[in-house]
Coordinates of C-alpha atoms in Angstrom, one line a residue:
M3 CA -50.4 -28.8 17.2
N4 CA -49.2 -26.3 19.8
K5 CA -48.6 -29.1 22.4
I6 CA -46.5 -31.0 19.9
V7 CA -44.3 -27.9 19.2
Q8 CA -43.9 -27.3 22.9
Y9 CA -43.0 -30.9 23.5
I10 CA -40.3 -30.8 20.8
K11 CA -38.9 -27.5 22.2
K12 CA -38.7 -29.0 25.7
T13 CA -37.1 -32.1 24.5
L14 CA -34.4 -30.2 22.5
R15 CA -33.7 -28.0 25.5
N16 CA -33.0 -30.9 27.8
I17 CA -30.9 -33.2 25.5
S18 CA -27.1 -33.0 25.4
L19 CA -25.2 -30.8 23.0
N20 CA -24.1 -33.9 21.2
H21 CA -27.6 -34.9 20.4
K22 CA -28.7 -31.3 19.6
F23 CA -26.0 -31.0 16.9
S24 CA -26.8 -34.4 15.5
V25 CA -30.4 -33.4 15.1
I26 CA -29.5 -30.1 13.5
I27 CA -27.1 -31.6 11.0
T28 CA -29.5 -34.5 10.1
V29 CA -32.4 -32.2 9.5
S30 CA -30.2 -29.8 7.4
V31 CA -29.0 -32.7 5.2
V32 CA -32.5 -34.0 4.6
I33 CA -33.7 -30.5 3.7
C34 CA -30.8 -29.9 1.3
V35 CA -31.2 -33.2 -0.4
G36 CA -35.0 -32.7 -0.7
V37 CA -34.7 -29.2 -2.1
T38 CA -32.0 -30.3 -4.6
S39 CA -34.2 -33.2 -5.8
I40 CA -37.2 -30.9 -6.3
F41 CA -35.4 -28.3 -8.3
S42 CA -33.1 -30.7 -10.2
F43 CA -35.3 -30.7 -13.3
Y44 CA -35.6 -27.0 -13.2
I45 CA -31.9 -26.5 -12.9
F46 CA -31.2 -28.9 -15.8
G47 CA -33.8 -27.2 -17.9
K48 CA -32.0 -23.9 -17.3
Y49 CA -28.7 -25.6 -18.1
N50 CA -30.1 -26.8 -21.4
Q51 CA -31.2 -23.3 -22.4
L52 CA -27.8 -21.9 -21.4
L53 CA -26.1 -24.7 -23.4
Y54 CA -28.2 -24.0 -26.4
H55 CA -27.5 -20.3 -26.2
N56 CA -23.8 -20.7 -25.8
T57 CA -23.6 -23.2 -28.7
S58 CA -25.6 -20.7 -30.8
H59 CA -23.2 -17.9 -29.9
I60 CA -20.1 -20.1 -30.7
L61 CA -21.6 -20.9 -34.1
E62 CA -22.3 -17.3 -34.7
M63 CA -18.7 -16.5 -33.9
T64 CA -17.6 -19.1 -36.4
I65 CA -19.6 -17.4 -39.1
V66 CA -18.1 -14.1 -38.1
N67 CA -14.6 -15.7 -38.6
I68 CA -15.7 -16.9 -42.1
E69 CA -16.8 -13.4 -42.9
K70 CA -13.4 -12.1 -41.8
D71 CA -11.7 -14.4 -44.4
L72 CA -14.1 -13.2 -47.1
K73 CA -13.4 -9.5 -46.1
Q74 CA -9.7 -10.3 -46.2
I75 CA -10.1 -11.3 -49.8
E76 CA -12.1 -8.1 -50.5
K77 CA -9.1 -6.2 -49.0
I78 CA -6.8 -8.0 -51.4
T79 CA -9.0 -6.9 -54.4
D80 CA -8.9 -3.4 -53.1
S81 CA -5.1 -3.5 -53.0
I82 CA -4.9 -5.0 -56.5
I83 CA -7.2 -2.5 -58.3
G84 CA -5.5 0.4 -56.5
D85 CA -2.0 -0.8 -57.1
S86 CA 0.1 1.7 -59.0
V87 CA 1.3 -0.9 -61.4
I88 CA -2.2 -2.0 -62.3
Q89 CA -3.4 1.6 -62.6
N90 CA -0.4 2.6 -64.8
Q91 CA -0.2 -0.5 -67.0
M92 CA -3.9 -1.2 -67.7
P93 CA -4.3 1.8 -70.0
I94 CA -1.4 0.5 -72.1
I95 CA -2.8 -3.0 -72.7
Q96 CA -6.1 -1.6 -73.7
T97 CA -4.5 -0.5 -77.0
E98 CA -4.4 -3.1 -79.8
E99 CA -0.9 -2.2 -80.7
M100 CA 1.4 -5.2 -80.0
N101 CA 4.8 -3.9 -79.1
I102 CA 7.5 -4.2 -76.5
M103 CA 5.7 -1.8 -74.1
Y104 CA 2.6 -3.9 -74.5
S105 CA 4.4 -7.1 -73.6
E106 CA 6.2 -5.4 -70.7
S107 CA 2.9 -4.1 -69.3
I108 CA 1.3 -7.6 -69.4
A109 CA 4.4 -9.0 -67.7
S110 CA 4.3 -6.3 -65.0
I111 CA 0.5 -6.9 -64.3
N112 CA 1.1 -10.7 -64.2
K113 CA 4.0 -10.1 -61.7
T114 CA 1.8 -7.9 -59.5
L115 CA -1.0 -10.5 -59.5
N116 CA 1.5 -13.2 -58.4
E117 CA 2.7 -10.9 -55.6
Y118 CA -0.9 -10.7 -54.2
Y119 CA -1.5 -14.4 -54.8
S120 CA -0.4 -15.5 -51.3
D121 CA -3.7 -16.1 -49.5
G122 CA -4.2 -19.9 -49.2
N123 CA -8.0 -19.4 -49.8
I124 CA -7.5 -18.1 -53.3
I125 CA -7.5 -20.6 -56.2
S126 CA -6.7 -18.2 -59.0
M127 CA -6.9 -14.6 -60.0
A128 CA -7.4 -13.1 -63.4
I129 CA -7.9 -9.7 -65.1
Y130 CA -10.3 -9.7 -68.0
T131 CA -10.4 -7.0 -70.7
D132 CA -12.2 -7.0 -74.0
N133 CA -9.3 -8.5 -75.8
L134 CA -7.2 -10.6 -73.4
R135 CA -7.0 -12.4 -70.0
I136 CA -4.0 -12.0 -67.5
N137 CA -4.1 -14.7 -64.9
C138 CA -2.2 -16.4 -62.1
G139 CA -2.9 -19.5 -60.1
W140 CA -4.4 -22.8 -61.2
N141 CA -7.7 -24.2 -62.4
F142 CA -9.0 -20.8 -63.6
L143 CA -12.1 -20.5 -65.7
D144 CA -12.1 -19.6 -69.4
D145 CA -13.1 -16.1 -70.3
K146 CA -15.9 -17.6 -72.4
H147 CA -17.3 -19.5 -69.5
E148 CA -20.9 -18.6 -68.6
V149 CA -20.0 -17.8 -64.9
I150 CA -17.1 -15.5 -66.0
Q151 CA -19.3 -13.7 -68.5
R152 CA -21.9 -13.2 -65.7
A153 CA -19.3 -12.0 -63.3
I154 CA -17.8 -9.5 -65.7
L155 CA -21.3 -8.1 -66.5
E156 CA -22.4 -7.9 -62.9
A157 CA -19.0 -6.3 -61.8
K158 CA -19.3 -3.6 -64.5
N159 CA -22.9 -2.9 -63.4
A160 CA -21.9 -2.8 -59.7
G161 CA -20.1 0.5 -60.1
G162 CA -16.8 -0.7 -58.4
K163 CA -18.4 -2.7 -55.7
T164 CA -17.6 -6.4 -55.0
V165 CA -19.7 -9.0 -56.7
W166 CA -19.9 -12.5 -55.2
L167 CA -21.4 -15.5 -57.0
S168 CA -21.1 -19.3 -57.3
S169 CA -18.5 -20.7 -59.6
G170 CA -20.9 -23.5 -60.6
R171 CA -18.3 -26.1 -59.9
S172 CA -18.7 -29.2 -57.6
D173 CA -15.8 -27.9 -55.4
S174 CA -18.2 -25.3 -53.8
S175 CA -15.9 -22.5 -54.8
V176 CA -17.1 -18.9 -55.3
I177 CA -16.2 -16.0 -57.6
C178 CA -15.3 -12.5 -56.3
A179 CA -15.3 -9.9 -59.1
R180 CA -14.4 -6.1 -59.1
D181 CA -14.5 -3.6 -61.9
I182 CA -11.1 -1.9 -62.3
R183 CA -11.7 1.8 -62.6
Q184 CA -9.0 4.3 -63.7
V185 CA -8.2 6.6 -60.7
K186 CA -5.9 8.9 -62.7
N187 CA -7.6 12.3 -63.2
L188 CA -10.6 10.8 -61.5
S189 CA -11.9 9.6 -64.8
L190 CA -13.2 6.3 -63.3
N191 CA -13.1 4.7 -66.7
S192 CA -13.5 0.9 -66.7
M193 CA -10.1 -0.7 -67.6
G194 CA -11.1 -4.4 -67.0
V195 CA -12.5 -6.7 -64.4
L196 CA -10.6 -8.5 -61.6
V197 CA -11.9 -12.0 -61.0
V198 CA -10.8 -13.9 -57.9
H199 CA -11.6 -17.6 -57.7
V200 CA -12.1 -18.4 -53.9
D201 CA -11.9 -21.8 -52.2
L202 CA -15.0 -21.4 -50.0
Q203 CA -14.9 -25.1 -48.9
D204 CA -11.3 -24.7 -47.6
I205 CA -12.4 -21.6 -45.5
L206 CA -15.3 -23.5 -44.0
E207 CA -13.4 -26.6 -43.2
K208 CA -10.7 -24.6 -41.4
Q209 CA -13.4 -23.1 -39.2
L210 CA -15.2 -26.4 -38.5
V211 CA -12.1 -28.2 -37.4
Y212 CA -12.6 -27.1 -33.7
Y213 CA -16.1 -28.6 -33.6
Q214 CA -15.0 -31.8 -35.2
K215 CA -12.5 -32.2 -32.4
L216 CA -15.4 -31.9 -30.0
N217 CA -17.3 -34.5 -32.0
Y218 CA -19.9 -31.9 -32.9
N219 CA -19.7 -32.8 -36.6
P220 CA -21.6 -29.7 -37.8
L221 CA -23.3 -29.4 -41.2
I222 CA -23.6 -26.1 -43.0
S223 CA -25.3 -24.5 -45.9
I224 CA -24.7 -21.1 -47.5
V225 CA -27.4 -19.6 -49.7
S226 CA -27.3 -16.4 -51.7
E227 CA -30.8 -15.5 -52.6
D228 CA -32.0 -18.7 -54.5
E229 CA -28.4 -19.9 -55.3
V230 CA -26.7 -22.5 -53.1
L231 CA -23.1 -21.5 -52.7
Y232 CA -22.1 -24.3 -50.3
S233 CA -23.8 -27.3 -48.7
N234 CA -22.5 -30.5 -47.1
L235 CA -26.0 -31.6 -45.9
G236 CA -27.1 -35.1 -46.4
I237 CA -30.4 -34.8 -44.6
D238 CA -33.9 -34.0 -45.5
L239 CA -34.6 -30.3 -44.8
K240 CA -38.4 -30.6 -45.2
V241 CA -39.1 -31.4 -41.6
K242 CA -40.8 -29.5 -38.7
R243 CA -38.7 -27.4 -36.4
K244 CA -39.3 -26.7 -32.7
S245 CA -38.3 -23.0 -32.1
L246 CA -36.3 -22.5 -29.0
D247 CA -35.3 -18.9 -29.5
N248 CA -35.1 -16.3 -32.3
T249 CA -31.7 -17.5 -33.2
Y250 CA -31.8 -21.3 -32.8
S251 CA -34.2 -24.2 -32.9
I252 CA -34.4 -28.0 -32.8
M253 CA -35.0 -29.9 -36.1
K254 CA -36.1 -33.5 -36.3
N255 CA -36.3 -36.0 -39.1
S256 CA -36.9 -39.7 -39.3
K257 CA -33.4 -40.5 -38.3
S258 CA -31.8 -37.8 -36.2
E259 CA -32.4 -34.6 -34.2
Y260 CA -30.4 -31.5 -35.0
F261 CA -29.6 -28.2 -33.2
V262 CA -30.1 -25.5 -35.9
T263 CA -28.9 -21.9 -36.0
E264 CA -29.3 -19.3 -38.8
T265 CA -27.4 -16.1 -39.4
Q266 CA -27.6 -13.5 -42.1
N267 CA -24.3 -12.2 -43.5
L268 CA -23.7 -8.6 -42.4
F269 CA -22.1 -7.4 -45.7
L270 CA -23.2 -10.0 -48.2
P271 CA -26.8 -11.2 -49.1
W272 CA -25.8 -14.7 -47.8
K273 CA -27.8 -16.8 -45.3
Y274 CA -25.8 -19.3 -43.1
T275 CA -27.6 -22.3 -41.6
M276 CA -25.6 -24.7 -39.3
Y277 CA -26.8 -28.1 -38.1
I278 CA -25.2 -30.0 -35.2
P279 CA -26.4 -33.5 -34.2
F280 CA -28.2 -33.0 -30.9
D281 CA -26.7 -36.0 -29.3
S282 CA -23.2 -34.4 -29.5
I283 CA -24.6 -31.5 -27.4
G284 CA -27.1 -33.1 -25.1
G285 CA -25.2 -36.3 -24.4
S286 CA -23.2 -34.8 -21.7
I287 CA -26.4 -33.6 -19.9
K288 CA -27.6 -37.1 -19.4
S289 CA -24.3 -38.2 -17.9
L290 CA -24.4 -35.1 -15.7
R291 CA -27.8 -36.0 -14.4
L292 CA -26.6 -39.5 -13.5
A293 CA -23.5 -38.1 -11.9
M294 CA -25.6 -35.6 -9.9
T295 CA -27.8 -38.4 -8.5
I296 CA -24.8 -40.4 -7.4
V297 CA -23.1 -37.4 -5.9
L298 CA -26.3 -36.5 -3.9
V299 CA -26.5 -40.0 -2.4
I300 CA -22.7 -40.0 -1.5
V301 CA -23.0 -36.6 0.0
M302 CA -26.0 -37.7 2.1
L303 CA -24.1 -40.7 3.4
V304 CA -20.9 -38.8 4.1
A305 CA -22.8 -36.0 5.8
F306 CA -24.4 -38.5 8.3
G307 CA -20.9 -40.0 8.9
L308 CA -19.2 -36.7 9.3
S309 CA -21.9 -35.3 11.6
I310 CA -20.7 -37.6 14.5
K311 CA -17.1 -36.5 13.9
I312 CA -18.0 -32.8 13.7
V313 CA -20.1 -32.8 16.8
S314 CA -17.5 -34.6 18.9
Q315 CA -14.9 -32.0 17.8
I316 CA -17.1 -29.2 18.8
I317 CA -18.0 -30.7 22.2
K318 CA -14.3 -31.3 22.8
H319 CA -13.6 -27.6 22.7
F320 CA -16.5 -26.8 25.0
D321 CA -15.1 -29.4 27.5
T322 CA -11.7 -27.7 27.2
L323 CA -13.3 -24.3 28.1
V324 CA -15.1 -25.8 31.1
N325 CA -11.9 -27.3 32.4
K326 CA -10.2 -23.9 32.0
M327 CA -12.9 -22.3 34.2
H328 CA -12.5 -25.0 36.9
T329 CA -8.8 -24.4 36.9
F330 CA -9.2 -20.6 37.1
K331 CA -11.8 -21.0 39.9
K332 CA -9.1 -22.7 42.0
G333 CA -7.0 -19.6 41.8
N334 CA -4.5 -20.9 39.2
F335 CA -3.8 -18.1 36.7
T336 CA -1.5 -20.3 34.6
I337 CA -3.8 -22.3 32.4
E338 CA -2.3 -24.8 30.0
C339 CA -4.2 -25.9 26.9
E340 CA -3.2 -28.5 24.2
Y341 CA -4.9 -26.6 21.5
D342 CA -3.9 -23.1 20.1
Y343 CA -6.8 -20.8 19.6
T344 CA -4.8 -17.8 18.5
N345 CA -5.5 -18.1 14.8
R346 CA -9.0 -19.6 15.0
N347 CA -11.6 -17.1 13.8
D348 CA -14.9 -18.8 14.6
E349 CA -17.0 -18.4 17.7
L350 CA -15.2 -21.1 19.7
G351 CA -11.9 -19.4 19.0
F352 CA -13.4 -16.0 20.1
V353 CA -14.7 -17.5 23.4
H354 CA -11.4 -19.2 24.2
R355 CA -9.4 -16.1 23.4
S356 CA -11.7 -13.8 25.3
F357 CA -11.5 -16.1 28.4
D358 CA -7.7 -16.3 28.1
E359 CA -7.5 -12.5 27.7
M360 CA -9.7 -12.1 30.8
V361 CA -7.4 -14.4 32.8
N362 CA -4.3 -12.5 31.6
D363 CA -5.9 -9.1 32.5
I364 CA -6.7 -10.4 36.0
R365 CA -3.2 -11.8 36.4
Q366 CA -1.8 -8.4 35.1
L367 CA -3.9 -6.5 37.6
V368 CA -2.6 -8.6 40.4
N369 CA 1.0 -8.2 39.2
D370 CA 0.6 -4.5 38.6
N371 CA -0.6 -3.9 42.1
Y372 CA 2.5 -5.6 43.4
V373 CA 4.8 -3.8 40.9
K374 CA 3.3 -0.4 41.8
Q375 CA 4.3 -0.9 45.4
L376 CA 7.8 -1.6 44.3
L377 CA 7.8 1.5 42.0
I378 CA 6.6 3.7 44.9
K379 CA 9.5 2.6 47.0
D380 CA 12.0 3.0 44.1
A381 CA 10.7 6.5 43.4
H382 CA 11.2 7.4 47.0
I383 CA 14.8 6.2 46.9
K384 CA 15.4 8.2 43.7
S385 CA 13.9 11.3 45.3
L386 CA 16.4 11.0 48.1
Q387 CA 19.2 10.6 45.6
Q388 CA 18.2 13.7 43.6
Q389 CA 18.5 15.8 46.8
I390 CA 22.3 15.5 46.5
N391 CA 23.8 18.8 45.5
P392 CA 24.6 18.8 41.8
H393 CA 27.4 21.3 42.3
F394 CA 29.7 18.4 43.4
L395 CA 29.3 16.9 39.9
F396 CA 29.9 20.2 38.2
N397 CA 33.0 20.8 40.2
I398 CA 34.4 17.4 39.1
L399 CA 33.6 18.1 35.5
Q400 CA 35.3 21.5 35.8
T401 CA 38.4 19.9 37.3
V402 CA 38.5 17.4 34.4
N403 CA 38.1 20.3 31.9
W404 CA 41.1 22.2 33.4
M405 CA 43.2 19.0 33.5
A406 CA 42.4 18.4 29.8
K407 CA 43.4 22.0 28.9
A408 CA 46.6 21.7 30.9
N409 CA 47.5 18.6 28.9
N410 CA 46.5 20.1 25.5
Q411 CA 43.6 17.6 25.2
T412 CA 41.3 20.1 23.4
E413 CA 38.7 17.6 22.3
I414 CA 38.3 16.2 25.8
S415 CA 38.0 19.7 27.1
I416 CA 35.3 20.5 24.6
I417 CA 33.4 17.3 25.4
V418 CA 33.5 17.8 29.1
E419 CA 32.5 21.5 28.9
S420 CA 29.5 20.6 26.6
V421 CA 28.4 17.8 28.8
G422 CA 28.6 20.1 31.8
K423 CA 26.4 22.6 30.1
M424 CA 23.9 19.9 29.1
L425 CA 23.8 18.6 32.7
R426 CA 23.4 22.1 34.1
F427 CA 20.5 22.6 31.6
A428 CA 18.8 19.4 32.6
L429 CA 19.1 20.0 36.4
D430 CA 18.8 23.7 36.7
E431 CA 15.7 24.2 34.6
Q432 CA 12.8 23.1 36.8
N433 CA 10.0 23.8 34.3
N434 CA 8.9 21.3 31.7
V435 CA 8.8 24.1 29.1
V436 CA 11.8 26.3 28.0
V437 CA 12.3 29.0 25.5
L438 CA 13.5 28.0 22.0
E439 CA 16.8 29.8 22.4
K440 CA 17.7 27.8 25.5
E441 CA 16.7 24.5 23.8
L442 CA 18.8 25.4 20.7
E443 CA 21.8 26.1 23.0
N444 CA 21.4 22.7 24.7
T445 CA 21.0 21.0 21.3
Q446 CA 24.1 22.7 20.0
N447 CA 26.1 21.4 23.0
Y448 CA 24.9 17.9 22.2
I449 CA 25.8 18.3 18.5
V450 CA 29.3 19.4 19.5
V451 CA 29.9 16.2 21.3
Q452 CA 28.5 14.1 18.4
K453 CA 30.7 15.9 15.8
I454 CA 33.8 15.1 17.8
R455 CA 32.7 11.5 17.9
Y456 CA 31.7 11.1 14.2
K457 CA 34.1 13.6 12.7
D458 CA 33.3 14.4 9.0
R459 CA 30.5 11.9 8.9
L460 CA 28.1 14.4 10.6
K461 CA 27.3 17.9 9.4
T462 CA 24.5 20.2 10.7
E463 CA 22.8 23.3 9.3
V464 CA 20.8 25.5 11.7
D465 CA 18.6 28.3 10.3
V466 CA 16.2 29.4 13.0
S467 CA 14.5 32.8 12.9
E468 CA 15.7 34.9 15.8
Y469 CA 12.2 36.4 16.4
L470 CA 11.1 32.9 17.5
Y471 CA 13.7 32.5 20.2
N472 CA 11.3 33.5 23.0
Q473 CA 8.7 30.9 21.9
K474 CA 8.0 27.9 24.2
I475 CA 9.0 24.3 23.6
P476 CA 9.0 21.2 25.7
K477 CA 12.3 20.8 27.5
M478 CA 14.9 18.6 25.6
A479 CA 12.4 17.8 22.8
L480 CA 14.6 19.2 20.0
Q481 CA 17.7 17.4 21.4
A482 CA 15.8 14.0 21.5
I483 CA 14.7 14.4 17.8
V484 CA 18.2 15.3 16.7
E485 CA 19.5 12.3 18.7
N486 CA 17.0 10.1 16.9
A487 CA 18.2 11.5 13.5
I488 CA 21.8 10.6 14.4
N489 CA 21.0 7.1 15.7
H490 CA 18.7 6.1 12.9
A491 CA 20.1 8.0 9.9
L492 CA 23.8 8.3 10.4
E493 CA 24.2 4.8 11.9
N494 CA 22.5 3.3 8.8
M495 CA 24.4 5.1 6.0
L496 CA 28.0 5.3 4.8
E497 CA 27.8 8.8 3.4
T498 CA 27.9 12.1 5.3
C499 CA 24.8 12.6 7.4
I500 CA 23.4 16.1 7.0
I501 CA 20.9 17.3 9.7
K502 CA 19.1 20.6 9.0
I503 CA 17.2 22.5 11.7
T504 CA 14.9 25.2 10.4
T505 CA 11.7 27.0 11.3
E506 CA 8.6 27.9 9.5
D507 CA 6.1 30.6 10.5
T508 CA 2.4 29.5 10.0
G509 CA 0.6 32.4 11.6
D510 CA -0.7 31.6 15.1
S511 CA 1.8 28.8 15.3
F512 CA 5.2 27.9 14.0
N513 CA 7.0 24.7 12.8
L514 CA 10.4 23.6 14.0
I515 CA 11.7 21.2 11.3
V516 CA 14.5 18.6 11.7
E517 CA 15.4 17.0 8.4
D518 CA 18.1 14.4 7.6
N519 CA 19.3 12.6 4.4
G520 CA 19.2 9.1 5.8
P521 CA 17.3 6.0 4.6
G522 CA 13.9 7.5 5.6
I523 CA 11.1 6.4 7.9
Q524 CA 7.8 4.5 7.2
E525 CA 4.9 6.7 6.3
N526 CA 2.3 7.2 9.0
M527 CA 4.8 5.8 11.5
L528 CA 3.5 8.0 14.4
E529 CA -0.1 6.9 13.8
K530 CA 1.0 3.2 13.6
L531 CA 2.9 3.7 16.9
E532 CA -0.1 5.2 18.6
N533 CA -2.4 2.5 17.3
K534 CA 0.2 -0.1 18.3
T535 CA 0.2 -1.6 14.8
V536 CA 4.0 -1.3 15.0
K537 CA 5.9 -2.4 18.1
P538 CA 7.7 0.7 19.4
S539 CA 11.5 0.5 19.8
G540 CA 13.9 3.2 21.0
L541 CA 12.9 5.5 18.1
G542 CA 9.2 4.9 18.5
I543 CA 9.1 5.4 22.3
G544 CA 11.0 8.7 22.1
L545 CA 8.8 10.2 19.3
T546 CA 5.6 9.0 20.9
N547 CA 6.6 10.6 24.3
I548 CA 7.5 13.9 22.7
H549 CA 4.2 14.0 20.7
K550 CA 2.2 13.3 23.8
R551 CA 4.1 15.9 25.9
I552 CA 3.4 18.6 23.3
Q553 CA -0.3 17.7 23.2
L554 CA -0.6 17.6 27.0
L555 CA 1.2 21.0 27.4
F556 CA -0.6 22.8 24.6
S557 CA -3.5 21.0 22.9
D558 CA -4.2 18.3 20.4
E559 CA -3.8 20.8 17.5
Y560 CA 0.0 20.6 18.0
G561 CA 2.5 17.8 18.1
L562 CA 4.8 15.9 15.7
E563 CA 4.5 15.0 12.0
L564 CA 6.7 12.4 10.4
H565 CA 7.4 12.4 6.6
N566 CA 9.5 10.3 4.3
T567 CA 10.9 12.8 1.7
G568 CA 12.2 10.1 -0.5
H569 CA 15.8 11.1 0.4
G570 CA 15.5 11.2 4.2
T571 CA 13.2 11.9 7.1
R572 CA 11.5 15.2 8.0
V573 CA 10.2 15.7 11.5
I574 CA 7.9 18.7 12.0
I575 CA 7.4 20.0 15.5
K576 CA 4.2 22.1 15.4
L577 CA 4.1 24.6 18.3
P578 CA 1.9 27.5 19.3
K579 CA 3.0 31.2 19.5
G580 CA 2.6 33.4 22.5

């Protein structure tokens, strides 16, 4: 046995990828079809049980809906016996004196009954006293009828509770009776009996319409103790049942097989039994089994056909990768491919993207080495240029300033003077860190130039604590943030842009805050820029550089925080004291 296994392994190792994939797919299809065939009967058995359970649940919900209609009728009786007209007029008609008030009381009671006679399930309503009957509706029973006498007697003995009983008619209607008690002064004296004639058959037929549309054709019987309230059965009930569950079973007779469920009424002593022809439920299962067999055969044939196509597609991408490697081996870093693997998320896509990234990295390293040599030369040239004495430029700016003053060009004079101070600050200060006072002066010079440019569209408010003037800050950091506020707030709004510069003492450190009333910035923008989830532009590059400068000069505890206030952007520069 071990030799056979070793032989199979050796054979599989040496055959081509095309044949390997064909074997794997073929074996997988055979196993799947085999397992599906073995467990098909088990699955259908579970399906049958689930179908039985769901059918039973649906039938139970139908019975719940029937009970809702019956409860609605009880609510109507509650409203009638508690109606102020009934309570006020019933004591009057109990007297034997026939007068105008007596007639008006009967008319009022009759009108009230007609107002409640709106439920389509009610055939008629009547109030019975010892000496008269007040009714509305049609086909009502005579007060001497045996069922009415029984209903009146049971209602009076029920102490105000509802009494349900069969009408004794062939239309399967039922009687709902309530004793009318006098509520005034809580005397609870009996003033008569309300009898409601209910069309039970109509209630049931409305609920069974849904099943008839599904060709279920359910049969139902309702029994109260030993009295049959409703039944549309035409089958022999004296047959054996096969119990499937505590709530449903299968019943067979000489002609048919029925699915049976039984439920006890929750508020009435009624027992519901529903019968559905089993063929209307299980007929679809037989069709499903046949369809399942056909589908399995088709799937097996299609799988064999598609396996050749799938394997050829996979091998095609491996061949493409091999060709890329040969091209790269020849020293060609520009590899063209007819297929785009950028959005392909499987292993082949990962391998191709990884190889392409490796080629790009190597190409970048080669290019970087060349570019670095150029940058070194460029830096050397700039170093020579910076050796030029800046006093020549200051003298020129000074000359322009005096010429502007001589020609009464005040704004030009202010701009030139501010620019000269900014240039002197940038060139004279050799350190990367300056005191806050110097940084504020430089920023103020920048703001002066911008205010002349934007006129009334720009306003600034500076409220910096003087005791923080000697604290250290990266050179030109504040000016860069104010510049960003102007470029990305003022340029994108029509209203006046207000920029506030304030400080906040936090103990061992302090916050320098720059806030504007512009359109705002995305939340977590700094984190997105650092993680490169957002491509940096002018704003992103400047903020990222300042943040990194602060952390390099002080520590990672300090840096920038960006917040969208809902009405602008707030930039917090967190700096140490000392």
